[in-house]
Short mmCIF file of C-alpha atoms and ligand atoms in Angstrom, two decimals:
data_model
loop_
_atom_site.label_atom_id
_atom_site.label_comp_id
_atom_site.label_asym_id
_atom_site.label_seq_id
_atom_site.Cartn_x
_atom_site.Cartn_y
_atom_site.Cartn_z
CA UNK A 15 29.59 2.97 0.01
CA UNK A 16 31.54 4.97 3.01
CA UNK A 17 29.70 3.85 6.11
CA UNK A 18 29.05 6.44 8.07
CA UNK A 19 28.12 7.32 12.04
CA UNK A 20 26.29 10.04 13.61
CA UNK A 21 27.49 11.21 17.17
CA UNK A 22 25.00 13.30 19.30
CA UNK A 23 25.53 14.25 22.75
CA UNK A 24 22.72 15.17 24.70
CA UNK A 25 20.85 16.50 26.53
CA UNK A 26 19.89 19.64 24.19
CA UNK A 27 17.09 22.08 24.19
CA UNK A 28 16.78 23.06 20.77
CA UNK A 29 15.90 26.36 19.82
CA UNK A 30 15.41 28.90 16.74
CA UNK A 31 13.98 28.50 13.60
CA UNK A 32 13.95 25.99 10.92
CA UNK A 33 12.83 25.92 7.55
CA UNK A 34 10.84 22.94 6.63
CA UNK A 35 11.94 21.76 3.04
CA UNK A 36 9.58 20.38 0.27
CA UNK A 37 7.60 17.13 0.72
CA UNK A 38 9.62 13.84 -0.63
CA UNK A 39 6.45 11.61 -0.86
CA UNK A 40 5.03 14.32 -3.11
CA UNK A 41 7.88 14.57 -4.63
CA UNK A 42 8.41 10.56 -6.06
CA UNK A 43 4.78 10.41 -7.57
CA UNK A 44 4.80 14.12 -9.19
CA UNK A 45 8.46 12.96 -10.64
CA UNK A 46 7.05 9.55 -12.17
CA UNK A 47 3.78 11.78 -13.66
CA UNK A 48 6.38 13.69 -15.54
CA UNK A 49 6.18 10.54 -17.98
CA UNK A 50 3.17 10.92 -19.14
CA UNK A 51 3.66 14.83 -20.43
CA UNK A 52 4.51 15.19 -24.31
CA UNK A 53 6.40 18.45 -23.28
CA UNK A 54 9.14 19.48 -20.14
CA UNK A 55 8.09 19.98 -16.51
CA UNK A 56 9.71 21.92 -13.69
CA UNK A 57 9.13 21.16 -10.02
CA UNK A 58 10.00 23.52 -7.57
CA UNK A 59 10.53 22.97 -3.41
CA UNK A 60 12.03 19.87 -4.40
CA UNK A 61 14.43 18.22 -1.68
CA UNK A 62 17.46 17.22 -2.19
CA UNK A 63 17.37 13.71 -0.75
CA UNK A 64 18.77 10.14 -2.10
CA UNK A 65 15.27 8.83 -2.74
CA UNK A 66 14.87 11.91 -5.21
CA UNK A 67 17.78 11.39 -6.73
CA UNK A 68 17.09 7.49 -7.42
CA UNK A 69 14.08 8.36 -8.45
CA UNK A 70 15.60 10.69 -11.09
CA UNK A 71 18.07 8.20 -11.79
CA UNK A 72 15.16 5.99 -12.77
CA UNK A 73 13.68 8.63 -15.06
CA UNK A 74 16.96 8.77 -17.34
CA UNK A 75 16.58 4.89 -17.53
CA UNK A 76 13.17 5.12 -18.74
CA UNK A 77 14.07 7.95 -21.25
CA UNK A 78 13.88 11.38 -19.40
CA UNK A 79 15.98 14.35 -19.06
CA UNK A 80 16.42 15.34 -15.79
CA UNK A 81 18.27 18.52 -14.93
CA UNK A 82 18.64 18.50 -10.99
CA UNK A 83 19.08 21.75 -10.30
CA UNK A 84 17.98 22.07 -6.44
CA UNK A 85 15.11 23.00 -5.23
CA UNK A 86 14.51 22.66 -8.87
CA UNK A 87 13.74 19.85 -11.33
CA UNK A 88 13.65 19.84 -15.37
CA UNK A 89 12.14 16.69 -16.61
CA UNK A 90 12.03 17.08 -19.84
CA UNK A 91 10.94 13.63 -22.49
CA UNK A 92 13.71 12.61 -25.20
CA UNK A 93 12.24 10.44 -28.09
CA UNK A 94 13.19 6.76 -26.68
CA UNK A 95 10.03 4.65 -25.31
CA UNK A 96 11.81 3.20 -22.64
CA UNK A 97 9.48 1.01 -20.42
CA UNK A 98 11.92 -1.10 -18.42
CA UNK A 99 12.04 -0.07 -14.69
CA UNK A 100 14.94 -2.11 -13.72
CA UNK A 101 15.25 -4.35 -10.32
CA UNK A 102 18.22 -2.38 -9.36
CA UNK A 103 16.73 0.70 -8.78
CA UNK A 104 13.07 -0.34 -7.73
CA UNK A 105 14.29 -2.83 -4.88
CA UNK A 106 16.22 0.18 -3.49
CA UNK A 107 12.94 2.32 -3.47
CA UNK A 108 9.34 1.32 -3.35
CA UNK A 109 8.34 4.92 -4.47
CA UNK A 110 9.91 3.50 -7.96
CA UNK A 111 7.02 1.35 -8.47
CA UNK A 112 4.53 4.03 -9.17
CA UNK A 113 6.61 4.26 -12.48
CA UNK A 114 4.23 1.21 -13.39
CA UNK A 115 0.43 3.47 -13.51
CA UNK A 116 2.30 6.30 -16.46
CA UNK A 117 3.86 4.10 -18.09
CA UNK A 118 1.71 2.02 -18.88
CA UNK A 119 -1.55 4.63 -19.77
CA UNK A 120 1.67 6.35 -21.99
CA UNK A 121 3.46 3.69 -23.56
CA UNK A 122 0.74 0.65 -23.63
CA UNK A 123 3.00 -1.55 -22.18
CA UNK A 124 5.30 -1.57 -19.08
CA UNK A 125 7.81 -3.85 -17.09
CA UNK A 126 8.53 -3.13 -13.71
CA UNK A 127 10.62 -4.90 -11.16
CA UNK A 128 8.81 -5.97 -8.16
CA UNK A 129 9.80 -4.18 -5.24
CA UNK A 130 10.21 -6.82 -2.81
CA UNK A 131 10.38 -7.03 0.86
CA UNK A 132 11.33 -4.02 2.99
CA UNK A 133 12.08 -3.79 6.95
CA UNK A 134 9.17 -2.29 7.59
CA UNK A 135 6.43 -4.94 6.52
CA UNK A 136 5.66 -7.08 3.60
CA UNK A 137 4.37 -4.27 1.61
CA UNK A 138 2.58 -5.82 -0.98
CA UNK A 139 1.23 -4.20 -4.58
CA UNK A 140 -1.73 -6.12 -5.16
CA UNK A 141 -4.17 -3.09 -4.91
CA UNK A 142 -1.82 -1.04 -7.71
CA UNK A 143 -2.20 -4.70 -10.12
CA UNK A 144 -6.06 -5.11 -9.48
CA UNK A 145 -6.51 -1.13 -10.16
CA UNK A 146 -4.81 -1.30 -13.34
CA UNK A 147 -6.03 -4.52 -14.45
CA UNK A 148 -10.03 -3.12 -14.02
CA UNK A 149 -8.75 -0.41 -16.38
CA UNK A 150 -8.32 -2.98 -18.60
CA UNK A 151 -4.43 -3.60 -18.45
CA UNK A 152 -3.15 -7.55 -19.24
CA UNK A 153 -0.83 -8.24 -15.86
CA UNK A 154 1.60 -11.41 -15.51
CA UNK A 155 4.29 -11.52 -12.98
CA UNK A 156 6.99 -13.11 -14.69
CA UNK A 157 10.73 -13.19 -13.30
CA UNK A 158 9.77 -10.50 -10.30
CA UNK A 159 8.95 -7.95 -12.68
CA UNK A 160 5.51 -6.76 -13.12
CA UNK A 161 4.89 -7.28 -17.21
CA UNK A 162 1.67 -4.78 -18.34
CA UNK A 163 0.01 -3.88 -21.51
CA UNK A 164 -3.06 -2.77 -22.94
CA UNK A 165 -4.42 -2.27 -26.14
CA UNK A 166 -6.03 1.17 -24.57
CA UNK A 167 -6.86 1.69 -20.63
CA UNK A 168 -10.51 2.24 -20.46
CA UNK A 169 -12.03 4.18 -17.55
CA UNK A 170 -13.72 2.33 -14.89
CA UNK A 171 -15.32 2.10 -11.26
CA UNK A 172 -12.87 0.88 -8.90
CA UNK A 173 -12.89 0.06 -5.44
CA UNK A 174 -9.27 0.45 -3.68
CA UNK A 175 -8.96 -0.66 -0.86
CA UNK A 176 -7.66 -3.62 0.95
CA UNK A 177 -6.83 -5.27 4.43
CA UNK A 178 -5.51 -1.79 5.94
CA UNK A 179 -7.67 0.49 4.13
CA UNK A 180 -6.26 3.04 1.43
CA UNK A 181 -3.12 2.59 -0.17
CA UNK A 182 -1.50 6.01 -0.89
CA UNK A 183 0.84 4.70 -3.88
CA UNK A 184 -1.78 2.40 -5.49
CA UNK A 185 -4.49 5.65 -5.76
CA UNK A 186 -0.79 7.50 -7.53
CA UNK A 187 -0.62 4.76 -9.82
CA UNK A 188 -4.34 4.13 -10.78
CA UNK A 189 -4.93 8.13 -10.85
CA UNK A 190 -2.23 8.56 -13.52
CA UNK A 191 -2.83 5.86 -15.31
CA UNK A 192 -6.74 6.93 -16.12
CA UNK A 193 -6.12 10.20 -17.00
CA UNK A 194 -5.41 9.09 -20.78
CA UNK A 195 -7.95 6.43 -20.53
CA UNK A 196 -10.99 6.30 -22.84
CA UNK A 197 -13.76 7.75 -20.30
CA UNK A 198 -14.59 7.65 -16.61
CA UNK A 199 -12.89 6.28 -13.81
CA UNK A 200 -13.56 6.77 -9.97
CA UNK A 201 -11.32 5.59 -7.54
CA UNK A 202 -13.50 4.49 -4.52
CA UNK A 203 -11.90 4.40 -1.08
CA UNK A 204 -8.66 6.69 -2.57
CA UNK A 205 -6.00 7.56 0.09
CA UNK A 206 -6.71 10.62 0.95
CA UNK A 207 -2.92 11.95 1.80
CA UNK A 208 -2.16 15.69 0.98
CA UNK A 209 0.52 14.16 -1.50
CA UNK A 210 -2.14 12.72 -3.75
CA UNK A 211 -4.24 15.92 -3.53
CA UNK A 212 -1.13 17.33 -5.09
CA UNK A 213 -0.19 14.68 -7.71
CA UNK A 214 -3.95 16.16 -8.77
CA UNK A 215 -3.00 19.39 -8.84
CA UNK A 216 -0.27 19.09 -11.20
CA UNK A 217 -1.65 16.39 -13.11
CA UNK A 218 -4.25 18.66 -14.26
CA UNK A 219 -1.89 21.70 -14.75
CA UNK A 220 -0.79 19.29 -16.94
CA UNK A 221 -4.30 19.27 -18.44
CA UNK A 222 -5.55 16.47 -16.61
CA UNK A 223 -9.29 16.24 -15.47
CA UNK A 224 -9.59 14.93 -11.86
CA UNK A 225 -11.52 15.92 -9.33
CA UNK A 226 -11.88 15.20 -5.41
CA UNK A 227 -8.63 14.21 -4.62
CA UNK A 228 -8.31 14.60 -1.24
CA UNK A 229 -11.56 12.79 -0.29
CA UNK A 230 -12.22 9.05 -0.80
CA UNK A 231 -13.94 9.43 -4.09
CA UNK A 232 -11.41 10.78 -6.98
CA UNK A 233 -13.17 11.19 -10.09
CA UNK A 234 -11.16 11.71 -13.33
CA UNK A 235 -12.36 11.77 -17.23
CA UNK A 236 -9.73 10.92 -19.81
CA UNK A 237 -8.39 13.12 -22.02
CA UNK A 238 -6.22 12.31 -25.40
CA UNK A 239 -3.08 13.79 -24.22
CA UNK A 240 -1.25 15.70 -21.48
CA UNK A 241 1.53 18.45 -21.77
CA UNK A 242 4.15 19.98 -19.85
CA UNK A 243 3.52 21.73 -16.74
CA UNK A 244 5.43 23.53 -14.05
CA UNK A 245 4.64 22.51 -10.19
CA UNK A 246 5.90 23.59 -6.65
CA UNK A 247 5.72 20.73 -4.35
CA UNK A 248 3.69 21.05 -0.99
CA UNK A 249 5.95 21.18 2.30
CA UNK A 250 6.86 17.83 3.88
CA UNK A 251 4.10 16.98 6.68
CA UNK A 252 6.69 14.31 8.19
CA UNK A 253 9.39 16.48 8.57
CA UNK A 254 7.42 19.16 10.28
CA UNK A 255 6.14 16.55 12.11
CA UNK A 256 9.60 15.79 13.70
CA UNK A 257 10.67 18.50 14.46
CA UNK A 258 7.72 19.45 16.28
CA UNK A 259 8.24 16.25 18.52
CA UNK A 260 11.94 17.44 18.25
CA UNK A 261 11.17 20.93 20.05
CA UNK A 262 8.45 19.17 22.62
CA UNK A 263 11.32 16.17 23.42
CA UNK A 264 13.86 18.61 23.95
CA UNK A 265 11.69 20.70 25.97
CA UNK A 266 12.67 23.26 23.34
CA UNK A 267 11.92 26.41 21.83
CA UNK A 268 11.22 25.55 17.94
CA UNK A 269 9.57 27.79 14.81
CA UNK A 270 8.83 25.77 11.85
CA UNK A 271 8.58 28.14 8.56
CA UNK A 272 7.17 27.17 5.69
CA UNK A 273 5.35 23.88 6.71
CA UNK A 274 1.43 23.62 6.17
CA UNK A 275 -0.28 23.53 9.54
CA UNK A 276 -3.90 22.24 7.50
CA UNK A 277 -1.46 18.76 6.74
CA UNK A 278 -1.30 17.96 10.49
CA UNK A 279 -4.42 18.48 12.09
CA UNK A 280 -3.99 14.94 13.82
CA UNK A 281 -0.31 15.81 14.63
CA UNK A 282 -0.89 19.14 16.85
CA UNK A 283 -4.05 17.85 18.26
CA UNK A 284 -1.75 14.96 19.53
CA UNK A 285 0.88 16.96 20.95
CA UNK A 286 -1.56 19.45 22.66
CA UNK A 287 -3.12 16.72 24.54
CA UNK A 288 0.96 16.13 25.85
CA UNK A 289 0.62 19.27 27.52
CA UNK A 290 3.40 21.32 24.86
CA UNK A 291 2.46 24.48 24.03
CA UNK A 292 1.69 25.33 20.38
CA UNK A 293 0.82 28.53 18.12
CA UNK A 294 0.10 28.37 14.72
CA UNK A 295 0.52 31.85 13.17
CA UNK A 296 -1.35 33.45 10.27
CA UNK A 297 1.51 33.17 8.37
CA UNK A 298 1.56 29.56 8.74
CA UNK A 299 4.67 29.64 10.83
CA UNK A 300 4.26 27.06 13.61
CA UNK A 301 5.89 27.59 17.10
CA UNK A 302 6.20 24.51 19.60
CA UNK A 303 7.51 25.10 23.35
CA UNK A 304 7.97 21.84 25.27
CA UNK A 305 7.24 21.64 29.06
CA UNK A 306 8.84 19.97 31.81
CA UNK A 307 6.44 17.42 32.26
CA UNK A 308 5.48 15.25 28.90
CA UNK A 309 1.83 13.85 29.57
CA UNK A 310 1.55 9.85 28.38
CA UNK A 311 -1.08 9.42 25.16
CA UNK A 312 -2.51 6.52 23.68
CA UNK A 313 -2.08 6.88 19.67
CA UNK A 314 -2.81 4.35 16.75
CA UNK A 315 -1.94 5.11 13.30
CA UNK A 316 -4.65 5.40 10.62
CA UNK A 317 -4.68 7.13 7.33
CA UNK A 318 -4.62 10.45 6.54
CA UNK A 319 -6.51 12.44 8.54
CA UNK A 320 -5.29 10.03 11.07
CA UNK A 321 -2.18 10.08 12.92
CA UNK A 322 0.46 8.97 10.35
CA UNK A 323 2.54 5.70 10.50
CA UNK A 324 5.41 7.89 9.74
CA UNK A 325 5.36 9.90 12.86
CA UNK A 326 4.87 6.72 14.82
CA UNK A 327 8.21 5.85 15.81
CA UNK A 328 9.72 9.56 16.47
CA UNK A 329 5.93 9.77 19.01
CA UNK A 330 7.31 6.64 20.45
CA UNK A 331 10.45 8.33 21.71
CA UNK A 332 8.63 11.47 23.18
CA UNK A 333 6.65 8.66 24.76
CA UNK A 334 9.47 6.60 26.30
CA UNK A 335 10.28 9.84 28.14
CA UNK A 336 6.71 10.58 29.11
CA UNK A 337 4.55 11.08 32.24
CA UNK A 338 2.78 7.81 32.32
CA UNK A 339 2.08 4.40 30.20
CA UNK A 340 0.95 5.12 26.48
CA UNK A 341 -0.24 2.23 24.05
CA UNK A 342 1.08 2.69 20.77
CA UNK A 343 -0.93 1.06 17.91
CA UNK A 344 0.08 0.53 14.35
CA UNK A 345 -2.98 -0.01 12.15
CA UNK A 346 -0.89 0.51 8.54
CA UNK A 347 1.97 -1.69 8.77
CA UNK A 348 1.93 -3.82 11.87
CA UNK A 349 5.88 -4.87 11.74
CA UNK A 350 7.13 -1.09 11.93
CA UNK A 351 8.70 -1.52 15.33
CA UNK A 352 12.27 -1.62 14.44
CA UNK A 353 12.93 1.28 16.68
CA UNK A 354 11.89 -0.63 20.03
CA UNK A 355 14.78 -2.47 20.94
CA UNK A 356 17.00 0.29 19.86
CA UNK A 357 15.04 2.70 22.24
CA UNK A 358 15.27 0.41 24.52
CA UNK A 359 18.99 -0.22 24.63
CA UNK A 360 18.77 4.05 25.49
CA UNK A 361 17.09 3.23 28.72
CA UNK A 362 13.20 3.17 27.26
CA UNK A 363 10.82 0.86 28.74
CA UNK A 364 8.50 -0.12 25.72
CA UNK A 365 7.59 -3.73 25.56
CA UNK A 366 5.86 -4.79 22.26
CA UNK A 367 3.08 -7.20 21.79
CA UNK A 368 1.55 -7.57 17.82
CA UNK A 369 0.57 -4.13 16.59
CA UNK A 370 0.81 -2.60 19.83
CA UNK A 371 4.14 -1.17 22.30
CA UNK A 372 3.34 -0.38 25.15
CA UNK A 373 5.44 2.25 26.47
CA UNK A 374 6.01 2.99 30.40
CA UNK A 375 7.87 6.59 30.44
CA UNK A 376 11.24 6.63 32.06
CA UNK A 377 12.89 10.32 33.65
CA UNK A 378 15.61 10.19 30.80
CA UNK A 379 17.56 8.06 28.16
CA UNK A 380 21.23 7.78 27.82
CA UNK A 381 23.07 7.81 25.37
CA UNK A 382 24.37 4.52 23.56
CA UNK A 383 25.41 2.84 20.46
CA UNK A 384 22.62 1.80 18.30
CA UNK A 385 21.50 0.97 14.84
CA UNK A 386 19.29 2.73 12.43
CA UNK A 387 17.09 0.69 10.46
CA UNK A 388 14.72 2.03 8.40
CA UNK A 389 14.07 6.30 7.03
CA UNK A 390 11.49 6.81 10.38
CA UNK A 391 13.23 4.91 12.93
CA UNK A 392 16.31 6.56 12.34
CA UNK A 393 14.59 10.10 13.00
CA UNK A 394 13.33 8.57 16.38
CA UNK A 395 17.08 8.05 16.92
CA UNK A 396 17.98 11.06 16.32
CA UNK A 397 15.42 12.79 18.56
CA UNK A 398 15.81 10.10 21.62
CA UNK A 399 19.85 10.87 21.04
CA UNK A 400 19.19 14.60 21.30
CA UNK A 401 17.26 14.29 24.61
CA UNK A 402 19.42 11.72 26.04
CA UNK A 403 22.20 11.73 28.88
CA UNK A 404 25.51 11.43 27.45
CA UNK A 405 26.74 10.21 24.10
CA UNK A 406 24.87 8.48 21.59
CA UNK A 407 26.36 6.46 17.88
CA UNK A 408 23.78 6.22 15.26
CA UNK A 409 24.80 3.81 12.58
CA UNK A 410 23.68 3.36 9.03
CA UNK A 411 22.66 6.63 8.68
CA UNK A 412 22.38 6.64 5.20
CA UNK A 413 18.61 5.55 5.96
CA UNK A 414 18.08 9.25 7.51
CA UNK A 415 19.56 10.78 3.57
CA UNK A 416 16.95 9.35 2.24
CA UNK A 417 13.93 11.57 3.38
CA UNK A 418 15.53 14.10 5.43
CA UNK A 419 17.34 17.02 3.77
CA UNK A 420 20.19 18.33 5.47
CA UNK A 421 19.55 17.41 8.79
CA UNK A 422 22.32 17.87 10.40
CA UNK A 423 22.63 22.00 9.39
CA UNK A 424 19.07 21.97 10.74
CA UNK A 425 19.90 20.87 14.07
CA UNK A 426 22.84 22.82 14.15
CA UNK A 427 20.79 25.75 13.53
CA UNK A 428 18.58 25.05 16.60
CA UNK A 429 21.70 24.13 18.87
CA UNK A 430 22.00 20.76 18.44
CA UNK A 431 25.52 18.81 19.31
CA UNK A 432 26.15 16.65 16.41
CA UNK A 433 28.48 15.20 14.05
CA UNK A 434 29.33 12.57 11.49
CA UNK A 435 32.17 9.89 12.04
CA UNK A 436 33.35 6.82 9.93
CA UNK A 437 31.89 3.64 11.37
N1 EPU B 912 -1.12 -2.35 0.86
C1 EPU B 912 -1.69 -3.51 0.37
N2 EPU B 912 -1.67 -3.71 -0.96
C2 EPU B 912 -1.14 -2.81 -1.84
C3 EPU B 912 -0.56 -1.64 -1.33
C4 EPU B 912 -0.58 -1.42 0.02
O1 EPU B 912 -2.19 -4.31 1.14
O2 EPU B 912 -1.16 -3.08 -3.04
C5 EPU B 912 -1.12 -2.09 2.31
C6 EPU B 912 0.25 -1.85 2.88
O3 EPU B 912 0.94 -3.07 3.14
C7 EPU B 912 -0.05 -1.06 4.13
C8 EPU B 912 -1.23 -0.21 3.68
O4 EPU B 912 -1.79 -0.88 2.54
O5 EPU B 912 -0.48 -1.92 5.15
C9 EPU B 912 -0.91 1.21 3.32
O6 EPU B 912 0.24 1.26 2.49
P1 EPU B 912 0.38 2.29 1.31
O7 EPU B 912 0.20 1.59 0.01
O8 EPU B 912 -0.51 3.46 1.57
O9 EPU B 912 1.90 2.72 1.43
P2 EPU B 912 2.79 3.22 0.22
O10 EPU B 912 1.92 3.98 -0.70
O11 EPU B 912 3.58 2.11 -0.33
C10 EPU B 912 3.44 5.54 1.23
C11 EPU B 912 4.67 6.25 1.68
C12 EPU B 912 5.18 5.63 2.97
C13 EPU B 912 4.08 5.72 4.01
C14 EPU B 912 2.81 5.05 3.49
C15 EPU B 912 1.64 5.17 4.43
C16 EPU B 912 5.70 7.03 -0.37
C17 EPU B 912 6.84 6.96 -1.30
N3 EPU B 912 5.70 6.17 0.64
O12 EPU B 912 3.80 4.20 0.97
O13 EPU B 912 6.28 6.42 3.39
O14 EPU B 912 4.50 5.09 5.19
O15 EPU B 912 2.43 5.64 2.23
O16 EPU B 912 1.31 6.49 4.65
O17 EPU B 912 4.84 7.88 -0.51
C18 EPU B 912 8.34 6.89 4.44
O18 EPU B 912 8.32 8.01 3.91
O19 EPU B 912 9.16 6.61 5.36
C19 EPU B 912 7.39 5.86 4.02
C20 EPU B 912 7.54 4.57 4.27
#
């Protein structure tokens, strides 16, 4: 792989418009639902990121044809019952895993690498095994893959959740799985994200029967078989997300098109209460206009309608610049803190203690080298290197490729100085 840099130099006010592209954790579970249609599907607002692509990388193993033709995607089955989701492509994506639910409810049997570890927290997939296994699916771990079968899922009641509540993937996997099992199934304490309400939606184009995704009760009744549908993905709450702390950060002017302000309820309530200004327009456009002054705010993460843990570390370098102290909480995955020393080495005063940072708000950051770690972190790079004094390196960018479609042209657009360099 080239290893690549990113060079900002700061301080910008961004301003214009940006289009906000189609959601990429909508994206991974609708793609691994495509298994379990008999005919072709076609997904529209997809991005063009690298987890997409693994993920459609993975489909071909298992079988599929997958014509990537951006913002569009042709998934169409081929005859092979593939049902090996190897380790080299699920350890490089966790969103792989919820190959393991359709797979299974499709094929009767399944074997799917364990993700493993990941910078941001152990992650573990013990709610996605015990889900399965209550719709009647034999489980052994053998080798670090995940080896399933069943004779016939059969629906049941299942209570999902665990230590930190919902689990956004597990509900994916469990949802798809029941819809071709023999009878009933609710999902008690379901993650209520917008992605799984739309993983519903086009699971029952797709002739599906569920009903109240979106709430923590998701009933669905099993039907015999499921065809081809065609899908356009919701707009990507994270992404609006950042750039909305982008404009604020920057003290910028910013319109987001084609986000969905209903996804972020938690999100604009936040950064009202930081003293931006914000209009939401009929048409949905949103329009953020950051003040001088940034007031401090306490935030944990929780999940959805809560403040989400994937904002969490781009809020934490609005913070670092802010009026005040702010106590940052983490309530989903209490090790996702990569970003603090690297914010620090910009200037930021955030000291962390467990779950919590507490961040003390300094006038400005400067610019400096430093190292992205995970998809979210790097964002909070980006943003703390477009408000900061001076020059600023952002290494292993590849992270930001992952979830972020052409970021770069996007900042461009709103006057951002930036550019790539080999490391
Ligand atoms: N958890 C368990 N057991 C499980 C599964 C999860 O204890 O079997 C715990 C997790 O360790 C965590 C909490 O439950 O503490 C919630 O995790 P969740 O399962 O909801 O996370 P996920 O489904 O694996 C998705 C997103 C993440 C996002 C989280 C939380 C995708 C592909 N990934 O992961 O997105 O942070 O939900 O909202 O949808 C990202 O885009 O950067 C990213 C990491």
């Amino acid at each position: 792989m080239k290893i690549r840099k990113l060079v900002l130099v700061g301080p910008v006010r961004l301003s214009g418009e940006v289009q906000i592209s189609g959601s990429k954790n909508a994206t991974l579970p609708i793609m691994a639902g495509a298994l379990l249609a008999q005919e072709r599907c076609v997904l529209h607002n997809v991005p063009r990121l690298k987890d997409v692509e693994t993920m459609a990388r993975l489909l071909r193993v298992l079988g599929m044809e997958v014509k990537e033709d951006y913002p569009t995607l042709t998934i169409t089955p081929r005859r092979a019952k593939k049902t090996l989701a190897p380790y080299s492509i699920v350890r490089t994506m966790r969103g792989s895993f919820c190959v393991l639910g359709p797979l299974l409810a499709r094929h009767k049997r399944a074997q799917v690498s364990l993700p493993g570890g990941c910078v941001i927290g152990v992650r573990p997939v013990d709610l996605h095994l015990k889900g399965l296994a209550e719709l009647g699916a034999q489980i052994k771990v053998e080798g670090g893959y995940v080896i399933a079968s069943t004779r016939g899922l059969k629906g049941a009641k299942i209570y999902l959740g665990g230590m930190f509540g919902s689990s956004v993937l597990a509900t994916a996997n469990v949802m798809m799985a029941s819809t071709l099992a023999d009878g009933v199934t609710i999902i008690e304490n379901a993650a209520c994200e917008p992605e799984i309400e739309d993983l519903a939606r086009f699971l029952n184009k797709m002739g599906a029967k569920i009903s109240g995704a979106g709430t923590p009760w998701i009933r669905i009744e099993g039907v015999k078989r499921l065809t081809g549908a065609e899908h356009t993905v919701i707009p990507d709450r994270i992404e609006a997300g950042t750039f909305l702390i982008a404009g604020a950060m920057t003290r910028g002017d910013v319109v987001l098109k084609g986000a969905d302000p209903q996804h972020l309820g938690a999100v604009l309530d936040l950064l009202k209460r930081t003293g931006v200004g914000l209009k939401v327009y009929r048409d949905g456009r949103i329009r953020v206009k950051g003040k001088r002054r940034i007031i401090s705010q306490n935030v944990a993460t929780l999940p959805y309608p809560g403040f989400p843990t994937d904002l969490q570390a781009q809020f934490m370098a609005m913070m670092s610049i802010a009026d005040g102290t702010s106590v940052i909480t983490e309530r989903i995955y209490p090790d996702r803190f990569m970003h603090v020393p690297e914010l620090n080495r910009m200037g930021a005063n955030i000291k962390r203690e467990g779950p919590y940072a507490v961040v003390q708000g300094v006038r400005h950051l400067k610019g400096a080298p430093v190292m992205a770690s995970d998809l979210r972190a790097s964002a909070a790079l980006v943003l703390a290197g477009l408000s900061a004094k001076g020059r600023t390196d952002i290494s292993r960018i590849y992270h930001l490729e992952r979830g972020y479609e052409r970021l770069k042209e996007k900042l461009k657009g709103l006057g951002a100085e930036l550019w790539e360099e080999k490391e």
